[in-house]
Coordinates of C-alpha atoms in Angstrom, one line a residue:
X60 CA 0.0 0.0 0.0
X61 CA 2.9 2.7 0.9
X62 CA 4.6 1.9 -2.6
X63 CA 1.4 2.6 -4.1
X64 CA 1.0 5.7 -2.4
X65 CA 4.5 6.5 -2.5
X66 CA 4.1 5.7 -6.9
X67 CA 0.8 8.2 -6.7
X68 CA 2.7 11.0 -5.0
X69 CA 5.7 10.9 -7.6
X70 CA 3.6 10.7 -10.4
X71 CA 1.3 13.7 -9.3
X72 CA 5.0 15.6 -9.1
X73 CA 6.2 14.9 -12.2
X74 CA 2.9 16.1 -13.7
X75 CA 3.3 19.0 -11.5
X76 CA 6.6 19.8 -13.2
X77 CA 5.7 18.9 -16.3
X78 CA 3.1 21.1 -16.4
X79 CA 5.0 23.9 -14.9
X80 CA 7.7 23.8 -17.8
X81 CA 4.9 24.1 -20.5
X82 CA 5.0 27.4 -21.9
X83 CA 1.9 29.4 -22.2
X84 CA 1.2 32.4 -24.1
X85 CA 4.9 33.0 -25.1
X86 CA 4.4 35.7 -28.0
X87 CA 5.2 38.1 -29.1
X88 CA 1.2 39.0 -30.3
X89 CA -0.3 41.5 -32.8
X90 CA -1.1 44.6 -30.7
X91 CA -4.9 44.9 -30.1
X92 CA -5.4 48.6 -30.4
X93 CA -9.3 49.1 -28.7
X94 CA -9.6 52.7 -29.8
X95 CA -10.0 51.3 -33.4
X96 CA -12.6 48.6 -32.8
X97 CA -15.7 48.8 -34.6
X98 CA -19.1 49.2 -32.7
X99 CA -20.5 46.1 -33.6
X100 CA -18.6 42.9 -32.1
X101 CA -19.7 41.2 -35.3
X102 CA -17.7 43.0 -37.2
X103 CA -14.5 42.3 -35.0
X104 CA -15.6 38.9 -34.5
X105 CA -15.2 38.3 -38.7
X106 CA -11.9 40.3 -38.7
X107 CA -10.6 37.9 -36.0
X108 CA -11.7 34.8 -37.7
X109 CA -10.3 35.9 -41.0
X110 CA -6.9 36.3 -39.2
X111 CA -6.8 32.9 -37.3
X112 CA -7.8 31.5 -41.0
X113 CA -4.9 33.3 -42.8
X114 CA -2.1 32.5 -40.1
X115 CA -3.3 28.9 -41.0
X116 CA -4.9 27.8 -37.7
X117 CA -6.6 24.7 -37.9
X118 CA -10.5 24.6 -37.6
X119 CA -10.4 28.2 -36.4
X120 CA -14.4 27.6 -36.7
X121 CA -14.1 25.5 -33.6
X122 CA -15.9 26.4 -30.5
X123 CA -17.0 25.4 -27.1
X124 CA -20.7 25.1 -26.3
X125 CA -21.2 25.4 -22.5
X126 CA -24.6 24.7 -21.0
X127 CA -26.4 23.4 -17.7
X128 CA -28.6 20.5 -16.6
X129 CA -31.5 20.7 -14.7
X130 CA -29.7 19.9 -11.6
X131 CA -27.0 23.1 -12.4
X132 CA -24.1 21.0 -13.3
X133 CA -22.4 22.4 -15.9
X134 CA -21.5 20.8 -19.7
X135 CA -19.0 21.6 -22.1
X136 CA -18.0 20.4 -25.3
X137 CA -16.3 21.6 -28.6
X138 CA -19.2 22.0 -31.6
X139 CA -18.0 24.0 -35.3
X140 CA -19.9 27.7 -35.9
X141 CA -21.8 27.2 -38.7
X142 CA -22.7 31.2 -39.3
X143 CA -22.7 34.5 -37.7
X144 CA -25.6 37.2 -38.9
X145 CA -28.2 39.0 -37.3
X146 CA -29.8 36.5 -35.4
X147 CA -26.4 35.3 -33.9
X148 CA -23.7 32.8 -33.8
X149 CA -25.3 29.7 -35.1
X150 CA -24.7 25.7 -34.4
X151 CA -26.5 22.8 -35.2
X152 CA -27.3 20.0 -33.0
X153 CA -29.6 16.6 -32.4
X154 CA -32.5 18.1 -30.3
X155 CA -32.4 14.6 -28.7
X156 CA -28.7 14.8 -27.4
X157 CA -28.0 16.1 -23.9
X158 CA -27.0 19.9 -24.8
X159 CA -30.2 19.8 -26.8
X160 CA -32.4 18.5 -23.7
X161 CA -29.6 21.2 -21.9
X162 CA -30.7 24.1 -23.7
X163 CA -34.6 22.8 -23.9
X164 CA -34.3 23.7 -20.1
X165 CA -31.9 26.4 -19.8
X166 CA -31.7 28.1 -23.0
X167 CA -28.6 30.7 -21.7
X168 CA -25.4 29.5 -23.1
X169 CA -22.1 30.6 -23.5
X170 CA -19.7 29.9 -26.8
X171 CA -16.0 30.4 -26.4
X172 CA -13.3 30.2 -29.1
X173 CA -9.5 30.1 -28.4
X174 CA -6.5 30.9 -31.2
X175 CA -3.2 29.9 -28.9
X176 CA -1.0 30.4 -31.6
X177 CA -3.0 34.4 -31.9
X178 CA -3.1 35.0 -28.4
X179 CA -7.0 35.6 -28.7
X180 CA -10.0 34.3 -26.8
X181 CA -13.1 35.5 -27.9
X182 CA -16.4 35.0 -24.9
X183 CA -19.5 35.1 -25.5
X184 CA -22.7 34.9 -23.3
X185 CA -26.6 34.8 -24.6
X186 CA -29.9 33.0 -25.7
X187 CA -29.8 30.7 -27.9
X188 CA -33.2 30.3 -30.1
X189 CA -34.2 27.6 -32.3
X190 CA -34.0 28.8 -36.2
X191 CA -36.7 27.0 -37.4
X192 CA -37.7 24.2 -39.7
X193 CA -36.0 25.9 -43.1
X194 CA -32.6 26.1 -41.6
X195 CA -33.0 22.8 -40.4
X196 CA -33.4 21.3 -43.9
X197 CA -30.8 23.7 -45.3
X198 CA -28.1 22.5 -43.0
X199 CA -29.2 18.7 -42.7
X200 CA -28.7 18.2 -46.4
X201 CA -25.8 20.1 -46.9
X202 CA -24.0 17.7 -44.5
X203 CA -21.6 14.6 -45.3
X204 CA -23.5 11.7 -46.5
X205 CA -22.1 9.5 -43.9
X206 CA -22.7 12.7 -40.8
X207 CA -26.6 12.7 -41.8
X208 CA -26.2 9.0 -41.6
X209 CA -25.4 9.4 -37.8
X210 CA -27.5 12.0 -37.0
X211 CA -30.4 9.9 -38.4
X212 CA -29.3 7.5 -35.5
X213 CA -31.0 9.7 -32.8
X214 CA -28.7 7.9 -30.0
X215 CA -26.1 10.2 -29.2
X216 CA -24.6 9.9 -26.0
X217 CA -26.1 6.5 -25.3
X218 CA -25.0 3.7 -23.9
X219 CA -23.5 1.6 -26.6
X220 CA -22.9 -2.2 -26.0
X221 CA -20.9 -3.0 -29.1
X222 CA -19.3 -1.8 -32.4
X223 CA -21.8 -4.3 -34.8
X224 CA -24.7 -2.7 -33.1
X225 CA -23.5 0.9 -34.0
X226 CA -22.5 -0.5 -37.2
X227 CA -25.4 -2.2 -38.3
X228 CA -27.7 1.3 -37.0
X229 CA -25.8 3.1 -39.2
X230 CA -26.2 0.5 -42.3
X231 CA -29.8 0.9 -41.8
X232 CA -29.7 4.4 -42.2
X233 CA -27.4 4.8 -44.8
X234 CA -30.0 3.0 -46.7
X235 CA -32.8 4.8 -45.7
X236 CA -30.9 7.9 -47.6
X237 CA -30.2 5.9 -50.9
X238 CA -34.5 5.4 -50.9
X239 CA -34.8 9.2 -50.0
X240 CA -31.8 11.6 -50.7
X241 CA -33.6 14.2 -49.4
X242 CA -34.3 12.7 -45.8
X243 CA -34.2 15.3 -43.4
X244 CA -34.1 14.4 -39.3
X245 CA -36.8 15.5 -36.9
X246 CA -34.4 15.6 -34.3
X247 CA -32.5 17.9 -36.2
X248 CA -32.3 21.4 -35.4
X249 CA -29.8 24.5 -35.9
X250 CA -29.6 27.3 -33.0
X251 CA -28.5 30.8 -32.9
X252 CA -27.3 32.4 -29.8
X253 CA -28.1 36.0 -29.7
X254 CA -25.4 37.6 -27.5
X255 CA -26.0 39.9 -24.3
X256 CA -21.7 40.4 -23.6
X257 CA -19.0 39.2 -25.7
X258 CA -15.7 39.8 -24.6
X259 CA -12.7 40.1 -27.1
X260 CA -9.3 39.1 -25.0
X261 CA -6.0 39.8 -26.9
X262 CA -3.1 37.6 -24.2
X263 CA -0.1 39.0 -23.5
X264 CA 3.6 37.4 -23.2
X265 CA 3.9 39.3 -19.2
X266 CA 0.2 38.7 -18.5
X267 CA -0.9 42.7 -19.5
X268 CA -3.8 41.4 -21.3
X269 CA -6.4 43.2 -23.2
X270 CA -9.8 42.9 -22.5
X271 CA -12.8 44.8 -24.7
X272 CA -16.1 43.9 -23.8
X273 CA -19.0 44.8 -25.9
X274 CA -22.2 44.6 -23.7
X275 CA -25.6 44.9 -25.7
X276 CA -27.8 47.7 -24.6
X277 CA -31.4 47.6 -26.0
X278 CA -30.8 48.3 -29.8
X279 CA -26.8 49.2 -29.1
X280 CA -23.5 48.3 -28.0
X281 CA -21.7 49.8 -25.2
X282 CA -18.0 48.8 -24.9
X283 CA -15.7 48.6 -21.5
X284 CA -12.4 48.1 -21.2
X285 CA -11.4 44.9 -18.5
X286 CA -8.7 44.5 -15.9
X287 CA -6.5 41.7 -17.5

């Protein structure tokens, strides 16, 4: 039992180490001048994306979905932006899965995105509202053959006893889309989360971050500046 214990404790210090000589945030960063951001954080949202796409970060579309359960406890996971326009910052989901029962109760949720090798975290905080039965069909059918193929599964998150029965599901519904291309699932559905704060944070090598955040008031934006 002691050499167990005594294995445990020098294991959690080498991690401790090991973690301690990762580097984080080591720059230097493009400056992040505030004075010249535009009014509306969509704007500087798009100008940010375009930059993490031409310094060649991978899946710079990538975001984390946060939500809560009926009992409070908290859920995160990584999910791809599939648009940004007036009605928000939109992702699609199965209404069946748990963030989908998640935001069926609590429908407050947060997106975050993170560019390490930019420095740049981008928050934001809102509603997210169901867009309705025509973006569902639009974004169903302009998914991979084999993703709608899954989605027409309906079991996400489920217990699953063995790789045949996941395999043969999936047969069964890649033939239902040979009889009927143009299959759409009910489960289906594509959110947009329309923003109260977003919060645009530009890291610094000696911690002297930069923190704008854009808080929506009635049919405006007001901006504030953070303490890093």
């Amino acid at each position: 039992m002691n050499r167990l214990l005594s294995e445990r404790d020098n294991t959690v210090s080498n991690i401790r180490e090991l973690l301690r000589n990762l580097k984080s945030l080591p720059g230097p960063y493009k400056p992040f001048d505030i004075t010249l951001a535009p009014a509306n954080p969509e704007v500087l949202f798009v100008e940010w994306l375009q930059m993490a796409i031409d310094a060649g970060i991978r899946e710079p579309h990538s975001m984390t979905l946060s939500t809560v359960d009926a009992d409070g406890h908290p859920d995160a996971r990584v999910l791809i932006l599939k648009n940004v326009d007036d009605h928000g910052w939109h992702f699609a989901i199965t209404r069946s899965s748990p963030k989908g029962h998640q935001i069926s109760y609590k429908s407050n949720v947060a997106l975050t995105f993170y560019w390490p090798a930019l420095g740049r975290q981008i928050r934001i905080r809102g509603v997210a509202h169901d867009m309705g039965p025509q973006a569902q069909a639009a974004d169903f059918l302009a998914r991979p053959h084999g993703s709608r193929a899954g989605a027409l599964l309906g079991r996400q998150s489920d217990v699953l006893d063995s790789d045949s029965e996941f395999e043969d599901g999936l047969a069964k519904q890649l033939e239902r889309l040979e009889e009927n291309p143009q299959l759409i699932s009910p489960e289906w559905v594509v959110y947009a989360v329309r923003p109260d704060t977003i919060e645009f944070w530009q890291g610094h090598e000696q911690r002297r971050h930069i923190r704008l955040r854009y808080r929506r008031d009635g049919a405006v934006w007001t901006t504030e500046r953070l303490w890093p």
